[in-house]
Amino acid sequence: GFVRDWNKPGPHVDMHGTTTLRRGQPIDTFIAFRGCRADAAGRCNVTAAFELRGPDGKPQAYPPMEVLANQPRPPAGLIYLSHQSLGMTFTADDPVGAYIMRATVTDHVAGIALHTQQTLTVSR
């Protein structure tokens, strides 16, 4: 429903994010962004790499996803949603507790990377 609401015409979208979820409840992580540097052909290349650390501290890496890859630079000033998302579901085998999700968002044309993190709390 979030992507459907995001794509509706209008000045805003109601975002209902969460940092608390139960085992078996799916969650998708998107990158909302504004601006990128375009190459000589006018195209941007932005990706995001994710790492998840569970309550035991062990890291789990995910393949990079496209935020805006080989696409024309969007108009300035508007906020855009990544073309891909990271979807996951915690199973009964996953421990409950705090998980740290880290993302590194890289603008490959500009040669810069931004880092962010969020704590997800998983319960039974």
CSV table of N, CA, C and O in Angstrom, one decimal:
chain,number,residue,atom,x,y,z
A,1,GLY,N,0.8,-1.2,0.0
A,1,GLY,CA,0.0,0.0,0.0
A,1,GLY,C,0.9,1.3,0.0
A,1,GLY,O,0.4,2.3,-0.5
A,2,PHE,N,2.0,1.2,0.6
A,2,PHE,CA,2.9,2.4,0.7
A,2,PHE,C,3.3,2.9,-0.7
A,2,PHE,O,3.2,4.1,-1.0
A,3,VAL,N,3.7,2.0,-1.6
A,3,VAL,CA,4.2,2.4,-2.9
A,3,VAL,C,3.0,2.9,-3.7
A,3,VAL,O,3.1,3.9,-4.4
A,4,ARG,N,1.8,2.3,-3.5
A,4,ARG,CA,0.6,2.8,-4.2
A,4,ARG,C,0.3,4.2,-3.8
A,4,ARG,O,0.1,5.1,-4.6
A,5,ASP,N,0.4,4.5,-2.5
A,5,ASP,CA,0.1,5.8,-1.9
A,5,ASP,C,1.2,6.8,-2.4
A,5,ASP,O,0.9,8.0,-2.7
A,6,TRP,N,2.4,6.4,-2.4
A,6,TRP,CA,3.5,7.3,-2.8
A,6,TRP,C,3.3,7.7,-4.3
A,6,TRP,O,3.6,8.9,-4.6
A,7,ASN,N,2.8,6.8,-5.1
A,7,ASN,CA,2.7,7.1,-6.6
A,7,ASN,C,1.4,7.9,-6.9
A,7,ASN,O,1.2,8.3,-8.0
A,8,LYS,N,0.5,8.2,-5.9
A,8,LYS,CA,-0.7,8.9,-6.2
A,8,LYS,C,-0.3,10.4,-6.4
A,8,LYS,O,0.6,10.9,-5.7
A,9,PRO,N,-1.0,11.1,-7.3
A,9,PRO,CA,-0.7,12.5,-7.5
A,9,PRO,C,-1.1,13.3,-6.3
A,9,PRO,O,-2.0,12.9,-5.5
A,10,GLY,N,-0.3,14.3,-6.0
A,10,GLY,CA,-0.6,15.2,-4.9
A,10,GLY,C,0.6,15.6,-4.2
A,10,GLY,O,1.7,15.1,-4.4
A,11,PRO,N,0.5,16.5,-3.2
A,11,PRO,CA,1.6,17.2,-2.6
A,11,PRO,C,2.3,16.3,-1.5
A,11,PRO,O,3.4,16.6,-1.1
A,12,HIS,N,1.7,15.3,-1.0
A,12,HIS,CA,2.3,14.5,0.1
A,12,HIS,C,1.7,13.1,0.2
A,12,HIS,O,0.8,12.8,-0.5
A,13,VAL,N,2.4,12.3,1.0
A,13,VAL,CA,2.0,11.0,1.3
A,13,VAL,C,2.1,10.7,2.8
A,13,VAL,O,3.0,11.2,3.4
A,14,ASP,N,1.1,10.1,3.3
A,14,ASP,CA,1.2,9.7,4.7
A,14,ASP,C,2.1,8.5,4.9
A,14,ASP,O,1.8,7.4,4.3
A,15,MET,N,3.2,8.7,5.6
A,15,MET,CA,4.1,7.6,5.8
A,15,MET,C,3.9,7.0,7.2
A,15,MET,O,3.9,7.7,8.2
A,16,HIS,N,3.7,5.7,7.2
A,16,HIS,CA,3.5,4.9,8.4
A,16,HIS,C,4.6,3.9,8.6
A,16,HIS,O,4.5,2.8,8.2
A,17,GLY,N,5.8,4.4,9.1
A,17,GLY,CA,6.9,3.5,9.3
A,17,GLY,C,6.8,2.9,10.6
A,17,GLY,O,6.0,3.2,11.5
A,18,THR,N,7.6,1.9,10.8
A,18,THR,CA,7.7,1.2,12.1
A,18,THR,C,9.1,0.8,12.4
A,18,THR,O,9.9,0.6,11.5
A,19,THR,N,9.4,0.7,13.7
A,19,THR,CA,10.7,0.1,14.1
A,19,THR,C,10.5,-1.1,15.0
A,19,THR,O,11.4,-1.6,15.5
A,20,THR,N,9.2,-1.5,15.2
A,20,THR,CA,8.9,-2.6,16.0
A,20,THR,C,8.0,-3.6,15.2
A,20,THR,O,7.1,-3.2,14.6
A,21,LEU,N,8.4,-4.8,15.2
A,21,LEU,CA,7.7,-5.8,14.4
A,21,LEU,C,7.7,-7.2,15.1
A,21,LEU,O,8.6,-7.4,16.0
A,22,ARG,N,6.8,-8.0,14.7
A,22,ARG,CA,6.7,-9.4,15.2
A,22,ARG,C,7.3,-10.4,14.2
A,22,ARG,O,7.4,-10.1,13.0
A,23,ARG,N,7.8,-11.5,14.7
A,23,ARG,CA,8.2,-12.6,13.8
A,23,ARG,C,7.1,-12.9,12.9
A,23,ARG,O,5.9,-12.9,13.3
A,24,GLY,N,7.5,-13.1,11.6
A,24,GLY,CA,6.5,-13.5,10.6
A,24,GLY,C,5.9,-12.3,9.9
A,24,GLY,O,5.2,-12.4,8.9
A,25,GLN,N,6.1,-11.1,10.4
A,25,GLN,CA,5.6,-9.8,9.8
A,25,GLN,C,6.6,-9.3,8.8
A,25,GLN,O,7.7,-9.0,9.2
A,26,PRO,N,6.2,-9.2,7.5
A,26,PRO,CA,7.1,-8.7,6.5
A,26,PRO,C,7.4,-7.2,6.7
A,26,PRO,O,6.5,-6.5,7.2
A,27,ILE,N,8.6,-6.8,6.3
A,27,ILE,CA,8.9,-5.4,6.4
A,27,ILE,C,9.8,-5.1,5.1
A,27,ILE,O,10.5,-5.9,4.6
A,28,ASP,N,9.6,-3.9,4.5
A,28,ASP,CA,10.3,-3.4,3.4
A,28,ASP,C,11.0,-2.1,3.8
A,28,ASP,O,10.4,-1.3,4.4
A,29,THR,N,12.3,-2.0,3.4
A,29,THR,CA,13.1,-0.8,3.6
A,29,THR,C,13.3,-0.1,2.3
A,29,THR,O,13.9,-0.7,1.4
A,30,PHE,N,12.9,1.2,2.2
A,30,PHE,CA,13.1,2.0,1.0
A,30,PHE,C,14.1,3.1,1.4
A,30,PHE,O,14.2,3.4,2.6
A,31,ILE,N,14.7,3.7,0.4
A,31,ILE,CA,15.5,4.9,0.6
A,31,ILE,C,14.7,6.1,0.0
A,31,ILE,O,14.4,6.0,-1.2
A,32,ALA,N,14.4,7.1,0.7
A,32,ALA,CA,13.9,8.3,0.2
A,32,ALA,C,15.0,9.3,0.0
A,32,ALA,O,15.9,9.4,0.9
A,33,PHE,N,15.1,9.9,-1.1
A,33,PHE,CA,16.3,10.7,-1.4
A,33,PHE,C,15.9,12.0,-2.3
A,33,PHE,O,14.8,12.0,-2.9
A,34,ARG,N,16.8,12.9,-2.3
A,34,ARG,CA,16.6,14.1,-3.1
A,34,ARG,C,18.0,14.5,-3.6
A,34,ARG,O,18.9,14.6,-2.9
A,35,GLY,N,18.0,14.6,-4.9
A,35,GLY,CA,19.3,15.0,-5.6
A,35,GLY,C,20.3,13.9,-5.8
A,35,GLY,O,20.3,12.9,-5.1
A,36,CYS,N,21.0,14.0,-6.9
A,36,CYS,CA,22.1,13.1,-7.2
A,36,CYS,C,22.9,13.8,-8.3
A,36,CYS,O,22.4,14.8,-8.9
A,37,ARG,N,24.1,13.4,-8.5
A,37,ARG,CA,25.0,14.0,-9.5
A,37,ARG,C,24.8,13.2,-10.8
A,37,ARG,O,24.9,12.0,-10.7
A,38,ALA,N,24.6,13.9,-11.9
A,38,ALA,CA,24.5,13.2,-13.1
A,38,ALA,C,25.8,13.1,-13.9
A,38,ALA,O,26.7,14.0,-13.7
A,39,ASP,N,26.0,12.1,-14.6
A,39,ASP,CA,27.2,11.9,-15.5
A,39,ASP,C,27.1,12.8,-16.7
A,39,ASP,O,26.1,13.5,-16.9
A,40,ALA,N,28.0,12.7,-17.6
A,40,ALA,CA,28.0,13.5,-18.9
A,40,ALA,C,26.8,13.2,-19.7
A,40,ALA,O,26.3,14.1,-20.5
A,41,ALA,N,26.2,12.0,-19.6
A,41,ALA,CA,25.0,11.7,-20.3
A,41,ALA,C,23.7,12.1,-19.6
A,41,ALA,O,22.6,11.8,-20.1
A,42,GLY,N,23.8,12.7,-18.4
A,42,GLY,CA,22.7,13.2,-17.6
A,42,GLY,C,22.0,12.1,-16.8
A,42,GLY,O,20.9,12.3,-16.3
A,43,ARG,N,22.8,11.0,-16.5
A,43,ARG,CA,22.2,9.9,-15.8
A,43,ARG,C,22.9,9.8,-14.4
A,43,ARG,O,24.0,10.0,-14.2
A,44,CYS,N,22.1,9.4,-13.4
A,44,CYS,CA,22.5,9.2,-12.0
A,44,CYS,C,22.8,7.7,-11.8
A,44,CYS,O,22.2,6.9,-12.5
A,45,ASN,N,23.6,7.4,-10.8
A,45,ASN,CA,23.9,6.1,-10.4
A,45,ASN,C,24.1,6.0,-8.9
A,45,ASN,O,25.2,6.3,-8.4
A,46,VAL,N,23.0,5.7,-8.2
A,46,VAL,CA,23.0,5.7,-6.8
A,46,VAL,C,22.5,4.3,-6.3
A,46,VAL,O,21.5,3.8,-6.8
A,47,THR,N,23.3,3.7,-5.4
A,47,THR,CA,22.9,2.4,-4.9
A,47,THR,C,23.0,2.4,-3.3
A,47,THR,O,23.5,3.4,-2.7
A,48,ALA,N,22.4,1.4,-2.7
A,48,ALA,CA,22.4,1.3,-1.2
A,48,ALA,C,22.8,-0.1,-0.9
A,48,ALA,O,22.3,-1.1,-1.5
A,49,ALA,N,23.7,-0.2,0.1
A,49,ALA,CA,24.1,-1.5,0.6
A,49,ALA,C,23.7,-1.6,2.1
A,49,ALA,O,23.8,-0.6,2.8
A,50,PHE,N,23.1,-2.7,2.5
A,50,PHE,CA,22.6,-2.9,3.8
A,50,PHE,C,23.4,-4.0,4.6
A,50,PHE,O,23.8,-4.9,4.0
A,51,GLU,N,23.4,-3.7,5.9
A,51,GLU,CA,24.0,-4.7,6.8
A,51,GLU,C,23.1,-4.8,8.0
A,51,GLU,O,22.6,-3.7,8.5
A,52,LEU,N,22.7,-6.0,8.4
A,52,LEU,CA,21.9,-6.2,9.6
A,52,LEU,C,22.6,-6.9,10.7
A,52,LEU,O,23.3,-7.9,10.4
A,53,ARG,N,22.6,-6.3,11.9
A,53,ARG,CA,23.3,-7.0,13.0
A,53,ARG,C,22.2,-7.3,14.0
A,53,ARG,O,21.5,-6.5,14.5
A,54,GLY,N,22.1,-8.6,14.3
A,54,GLY,CA,21.1,-9.1,15.3
A,54,GLY,C,21.5,-8.9,16.7
A,54,GLY,O,22.6,-8.4,17.0
A,55,PRO,N,20.7,-9.4,17.6
A,55,PRO,CA,21.0,-9.3,19.1
A,55,PRO,C,22.4,-9.9,19.4
A,55,PRO,O,23.0,-9.5,20.4
A,56,ASP,N,22.8,-10.9,18.6
A,56,ASP,CA,24.1,-11.6,18.9
A,56,ASP,C,25.3,-10.8,18.4
A,56,ASP,O,26.4,-11.1,18.6
A,57,GLY,N,25.0,-9.7,17.6
A,57,GLY,CA,26.1,-8.8,17.1
A,57,GLY,C,26.7,-9.3,15.8
A,57,GLY,O,27.5,-8.6,15.2
A,58,LYS,N,26.2,-10.5,15.3
A,58,LYS,CA,26.8,-11.0,14.0
A,58,LYS,C,26.2,-10.2,12.8
A,58,LYS,O,25.0,-10.0,12.7
A,59,PRO,N,27.1,-9.8,11.9
A,59,PRO,CA,26.6,-9.0,10.7
A,59,PRO,C,26.0,-9.9,9.6
A,59,PRO,O,26.5,-11.1,9.4
A,60,GLN,N,25.0,-9.5,8.9
A,60,GLN,CA,24.5,-10.1,7.8
A,60,GLN,C,24.4,-9.1,6.7
A,60,GLN,O,23.7,-8.1,6.8
A,61,ALA,N,25.1,-9.3,5.6
A,61,ALA,CA,25.2,-8.3,4.5
A,61,ALA,C,24.2,-8.7,3.4
A,61,ALA,O,23.9,-9.9,3.3
A,62,TYR,N,23.7,-7.7,2.7
A,62,TYR,CA,22.7,-8.0,1.6
A,62,TYR,C,23.3,-7.4,0.3
A,62,TYR,O,24.1,-6.4,0.4
A,63,PRO,N,23.0,-7.9,-0.8
A,63,PRO,CA,23.5,-7.3,-2.1
A,63,PRO,C,23.0,-5.9,-2.2
A,63,PRO,O,21.9,-5.5,-1.8
A,64,PRO,N,23.9,-5.1,-2.9
A,64,PRO,CA,23.4,-3.7,-3.1
A,64,PRO,C,22.2,-3.6,-3.9
A,64,PRO,O,21.9,-4.5,-4.7
A,65,MET,N,21.4,-2.6,-3.6
A,65,MET,CA,20.1,-2.4,-4.4
A,65,MET,C,20.2,-1.1,-5.1
A,65,MET,O,20.9,-0.2,-4.7
A,66,GLU,N,19.4,-1.0,-6.1
A,66,GLU,CA,19.3,0.3,-6.9
A,66,GLU,C,18.5,1.3,-6.2
A,66,GLU,O,17.4,1.0,-5.8
A,67,VAL,N,19.0,2.5,-6.0
A,67,VAL,CA,18.2,3.6,-5.5
A,67,VAL,C,17.8,4.3,-6.8
A,67,VAL,O,16.6,4.5,-7.0
A,68,LEU,N,18.7,4.7,-7.6
A,68,LEU,CA,18.5,5.3,-8.9
A,68,LEU,C,19.7,5.0,-9.8
A,68,LEU,O,20.7,5.6,-9.7
A,69,ALA,N,19.6,3.9,-10.6
A,69,ALA,CA,20.7,3.5,-11.4
A,69,ALA,C,20.5,3.6,-12.9
A,69,ALA,O,19.5,3.2,-13.4
A,70,ASN,N,21.5,4.3,-13.5
A,70,ASN,CA,21.5,4.6,-14.9
A,70,ASN,C,20.1,5.2,-15.4
A,70,ASN,O,19.6,4.9,-16.4
A,71,GLN,N,19.7,6.2,-14.6
A,71,GLN,CA,18.4,6.9,-14.9
A,71,GLN,C,18.7,8.4,-15.0
A,71,GLN,O,19.6,8.9,-14.4
A,72,PRO,N,17.9,9.1,-15.7
A,72,PRO,CA,18.0,10.6,-15.8
A,72,PRO,C,17.9,11.2,-14.4
A,72,PRO,O,17.2,10.7,-13.6
A,73,ARG,N,18.6,12.3,-14.2
A,73,ARG,CA,18.6,13.0,-12.9
A,73,ARG,C,17.2,13.5,-12.7
A,73,ARG,O,16.6,14.2,-13.6
A,74,PRO,N,16.5,13.3,-11.6
A,74,PRO,CA,15.2,13.8,-11.3
A,74,PRO,C,15.2,15.3,-11.1
A,74,PRO,O,16.3,15.9,-10.8
A,75,PRO,N,14.1,16.0,-11.3
A,75,PRO,CA,14.1,17.4,-11.1
A,75,PRO,C,14.5,17.8,-9.7
A,75,PRO,O,14.2,17.0,-8.7
A,76,ALA,N,15.2,18.9,-9.5
A,76,ALA,CA,15.7,19.3,-8.2
A,76,ALA,C,14.5,19.6,-7.2
A,76,ALA,O,13.4,20.0,-7.7
A,77,GLY,N,14.8,19.4,-6.0
A,77,GLY,CA,13.9,19.8,-4.9
A,77,GLY,C,12.8,18.8,-4.6
A,77,GLY,O,12.1,19.0,-3.5
A,78,LEU,N,12.6,17.8,-5.3
A,78,LEU,CA,11.6,16.8,-5.0
A,78,LEU,C,12.2,15.6,-4.3
A,78,LEU,O,13.3,15.2,-4.6
A,79,ILE,N,11.4,14.9,-3.5
A,79,ILE,CA,11.9,13.7,-2.8
A,79,ILE,C,11.4,12.5,-3.6
A,79,ILE,O,10.2,12.4,-4.0
A,80,TYR,N,12.3,11.6,-3.8
A,80,TYR,CA,12.0,10.4,-4.6
A,80,TYR,C,12.2,9.1,-3.8
A,80,TYR,O,13.0,9.1,-2.8
A,81,LEU,N,11.6,8.0,-4.2
A,81,LEU,CA,11.7,6.7,-3.5
A,81,LEU,C,12.6,5.8,-4.4
A,81,LEU,O,12.5,5.8,-5.6
A,82,SER,N,13.4,5.1,-3.7
A,82,SER,CA,14.3,4.2,-4.4
A,82,SER,C,13.5,3.2,-5.3
A,82,SER,O,12.4,2.8,-5.0
A,83,HIS,N,14.1,2.8,-6.4
A,83,HIS,CA,13.5,1.9,-7.3
A,83,HIS,C,13.3,0.5,-6.8
A,83,HIS,O,12.4,-0.2,-7.2
A,84,GLN,N,14.2,0.1,-5.9
A,84,GLN,CA,14.1,-1.2,-5.2
A,84,GLN,C,14.0,-1.0,-3.7
A,84,GLN,O,14.3,0.1,-3.2
A,85,SER,N,13.6,-2.0,-3.0
A,85,SER,CA,13.5,-2.0,-1.6
A,85,SER,C,14.2,-3.3,-1.1
A,85,SER,O,14.3,-4.3,-1.8
A,86,LEU,N,14.5,-3.3,0.2
A,86,LEU,CA,15.0,-4.5,0.9
A,86,LEU,C,13.8,-5.1,1.7
A,86,LEU,O,13.4,-4.4,2.6
A,87,GLY,N,13.4,-6.2,1.3
A,87,GLY,CA,12.3,-6.9,2.0
A,87,GLY,C,12.8,-8.0,2.9
A,87,GLY,O,13.7,-8.7,2.4
A,88,MET,N,12.2,-8.2,4.0
A,88,MET,CA,12.6,-9.3,4.9
A,88,MET,C,11.5,-9.7,5.8
A,88,MET,O,10.6,-8.9,6.1
A,89,THR,N,11.6,-10.9,6.3
A,89,THR,CA,10.6,-11.4,7.4
A,89,THR,C,11.5,-12.1,8.4
A,89,THR,O,12.2,-13.0,8.0
A,90,PHE,N,11.3,-11.8,9.6
A,90,PHE,CA,12.0,-12.5,10.7
A,90,PHE,C,11.2,-13.8,11.0
A,90,PHE,O,9.9,-13.7,11.2
A,91,THR,N,11.8,-14.9,11.1
A,91,THR,CA,11.1,-16.2,11.3
A,91,THR,C,11.2,-16.6,12.8
A,91,THR,O,11.9,-16.0,13.6
A,92,ALA,N,10.6,-17.7,13.1
A,92,ALA,CA,10.6,-18.3,14.4
A,92,ALA,C,12.0,-18.6,14.9
A,92,ALA,O,12.2,-18.7,16.1
A,93,ASP,N,12.9,-18.9,14.0
A,93,ASP,CA,14.3,-19.2,14.3
A,93,ASP,C,15.1,-18.0,14.7
A,93,ASP,O,16.2,-18.1,15.2
A,94,ASP,N,14.6,-16.8,14.3
A,94,ASP,CA,15.4,-15.6,14.6
A,94,ASP,C,15.2,-15.1,16.0
A,94,ASP,O,14.0,-15.2,16.5
A,95,PRO,N,16.2,-14.7,16.7
A,95,PRO,CA,16.0,-14.3,18.1
A,95,PRO,C,15.3,-13.0,18.2
A,95,PRO,O,15.3,-12.2,17.3
A,96,VAL,N,14.5,-12.8,19.3
A,96,VAL,CA,13.8,-11.6,19.5
A,96,VAL,C,14.9,-10.6,20.1
A,96,VAL,O,15.9,-11.0,20.6
A,97,GLY,N,14.6,-9.3,20.0
A,97,GLY,CA,15.5,-8.3,20.5
A,97,GLY,C,15.8,-7.2,19.5
A,97,GLY,O,15.0,-7.1,18.5
A,98,ALA,N,16.8,-6.5,19.7
A,98,ALA,CA,17.2,-5.3,18.9
A,98,ALA,C,18.1,-5.7,17.8
A,98,ALA,O,19.1,-6.4,18.0
A,99,TYR,N,17.8,-5.3,16.6
A,99,TYR,CA,18.6,-5.5,15.4
A,99,TYR,C,19.0,-4.1,14.9
A,99,TYR,O,18.1,-3.2,14.8
A,100,ILE,N,20.2,-3.9,14.5
A,100,ILE,CA,20.7,-2.7,13.9
A,100,ILE,C,20.8,-2.8,12.4
A,100,ILE,O,21.5,-3.7,11.9
A,101,MET,N,20.0,-2.0,11.7
A,101,MET,CA,20.1,-2.0,10.2
A,101,MET,C,20.9,-0.8,9.8
A,101,MET,O,20.5,0.3,10.1
A,102,ARG,N,22.0,-1.1,9.1
A,102,ARG,CA,22.8,0.0,8.6
A,102,ARG,C,22.7,0.1,7.1
A,102,ARG,O,22.7,-1.0,6.4
A,103,ALA,N,22.7,1.3,6.5
A,103,ALA,CA,22.7,1.4,5.1
A,103,ALA,C,23.8,2.4,4.7
A,103,ALA,O,24.0,3.4,5.4
A,104,THR,N,24.5,2.1,3.6
A,104,THR,CA,25.4,3.0,3.0
A,104,THR,C,24.9,3.3,1.6
A,104,THR,O,24.7,2.4,0.8
A,105,VAL,N,24.5,4.6,1.4
A,105,VAL,CA,24.0,5.0,0.1
A,105,VAL,C,25.1,5.7,-0.6
A,105,VAL,O,25.7,6.7,-0.1
A,106,THR,N,25.4,5.3,-1.8
A,106,THR,CA,26.5,5.8,-2.6
A,106,THR,C,26.1,6.4,-3.9
A,106,THR,O,25.3,5.7,-4.7
A,107,ASP,N,26.5,7.6,-4.1
A,107,ASP,CA,26.3,8.3,-5.4
A,107,ASP,C,27.6,8.1,-6.1
A,107,ASP,O,28.6,8.7,-5.8
A,108,HIS,N,27.6,7.1,-7.1
A,108,HIS,CA,28.8,6.7,-7.8
A,108,HIS,C,29.3,7.8,-8.7
A,108,HIS,O,30.6,7.8,-9.0
A,109,VAL,N,28.5,8.7,-9.2
A,109,VAL,CA,29.0,9.7,-10.1
A,109,VAL,C,29.7,10.8,-9.2
A,109,VAL,O,30.8,11.3,-9.6
A,110,ALA,N,29.1,11.2,-8.1
A,110,ALA,CA,29.7,12.2,-7.2
A,110,ALA,C,30.9,11.6,-6.4
A,110,ALA,O,31.7,12.4,-5.9
A,111,GLY,N,30.9,10.3,-6.2
A,111,GLY,CA,31.9,9.7,-5.4
A,111,GLY,C,31.8,9.9,-4.0
A,111,GLY,O,32.8,10.0,-3.2
A,112,ILE,N,30.5,10.0,-3.5
A,112,ILE,CA,30.3,10.2,-2.1
A,112,ILE,C,29.3,9.1,-1.6
A,112,ILE,O,28.5,8.5,-2.3
A,113,ALA,N,29.5,8.8,-0.3
A,113,ALA,CA,28.6,7.8,0.4
A,113,ALA,C,28.1,8.4,1.7
A,113,ALA,O,28.8,9.2,2.4
A,114,LEU,N,26.8,8.2,1.9
A,114,LEU,CA,26.2,8.6,3.2
A,114,LEU,C,25.8,7.3,4.0
A,114,LEU,O,25.4,6.3,3.4
A,115,HIS,N,25.9,7.4,5.3
A,115,HIS,CA,25.7,6.3,6.2
A,115,HIS,C,24.5,6.6,7.1
A,115,HIS,O,24.4,7.7,7.6
A,116,THR,N,23.6,5.6,7.3
A,116,THR,CA,22.5,5.8,8.2
A,116,THR,C,22.2,4.5,8.9
A,116,THR,O,22.6,3.4,8.4
A,117,GLN,N,21.6,4.5,10.0
A,117,GLN,CA,21.2,3.3,10.7
A,117,GLN,C,19.9,3.5,11.5
A,117,GLN,O,19.5,4.6,11.8
A,118,GLN,N,19.2,2.3,11.7
A,118,GLN,CA,18.0,2.3,12.4
A,118,GLN,C,17.9,1.1,13.2
A,118,GLN,O,18.4,0.0,12.8
A,119,THR,N,17.4,1.2,14.4
A,119,THR,CA,17.2,0.0,15.3
A,119,THR,C,15.8,-0.6,15.0
A,119,THR,O,14.8,0.2,15.1
A,120,LEU,N,15.7,-1.9,14.8
A,120,LEU,CA,14.5,-2.6,14.6
A,120,LEU,C,14.3,-3.5,15.8
A,120,LEU,O,15.3,-4.3,16.2
A,121,THR,N,13.2,-3.5,16.5
A,121,THR,CA,13.0,-4.4,17.6
A,121,THR,C,12.0,-5.5,17.2
A,121,THR,O,10.9,-5.2,16.8
A,122,VAL,N,12.5,-6.8,17.3
A,122,VAL,CA,11.7,-7.9,16.9
A,122,VAL,C,11.1,-8.6,18.2
A,122,VAL,O,11.9,-8.9,19.1
A,123,SER,N,9.8,-8.9,18.2
A,123,SER,CA,9.2,-9.6,19.3
A,123,SER,C,8.5,-10.8,18.8
A,123,SER,O,8.5,-11.1,17.6
A,124,ARG,N,8.1,-11.6,19.7
A,124,ARG,CA,7.4,-12.9,19.3
A,124,ARG,C,6.2,-12.6,18.6
A,124,ARG,O,5.4,-12.6,18.0
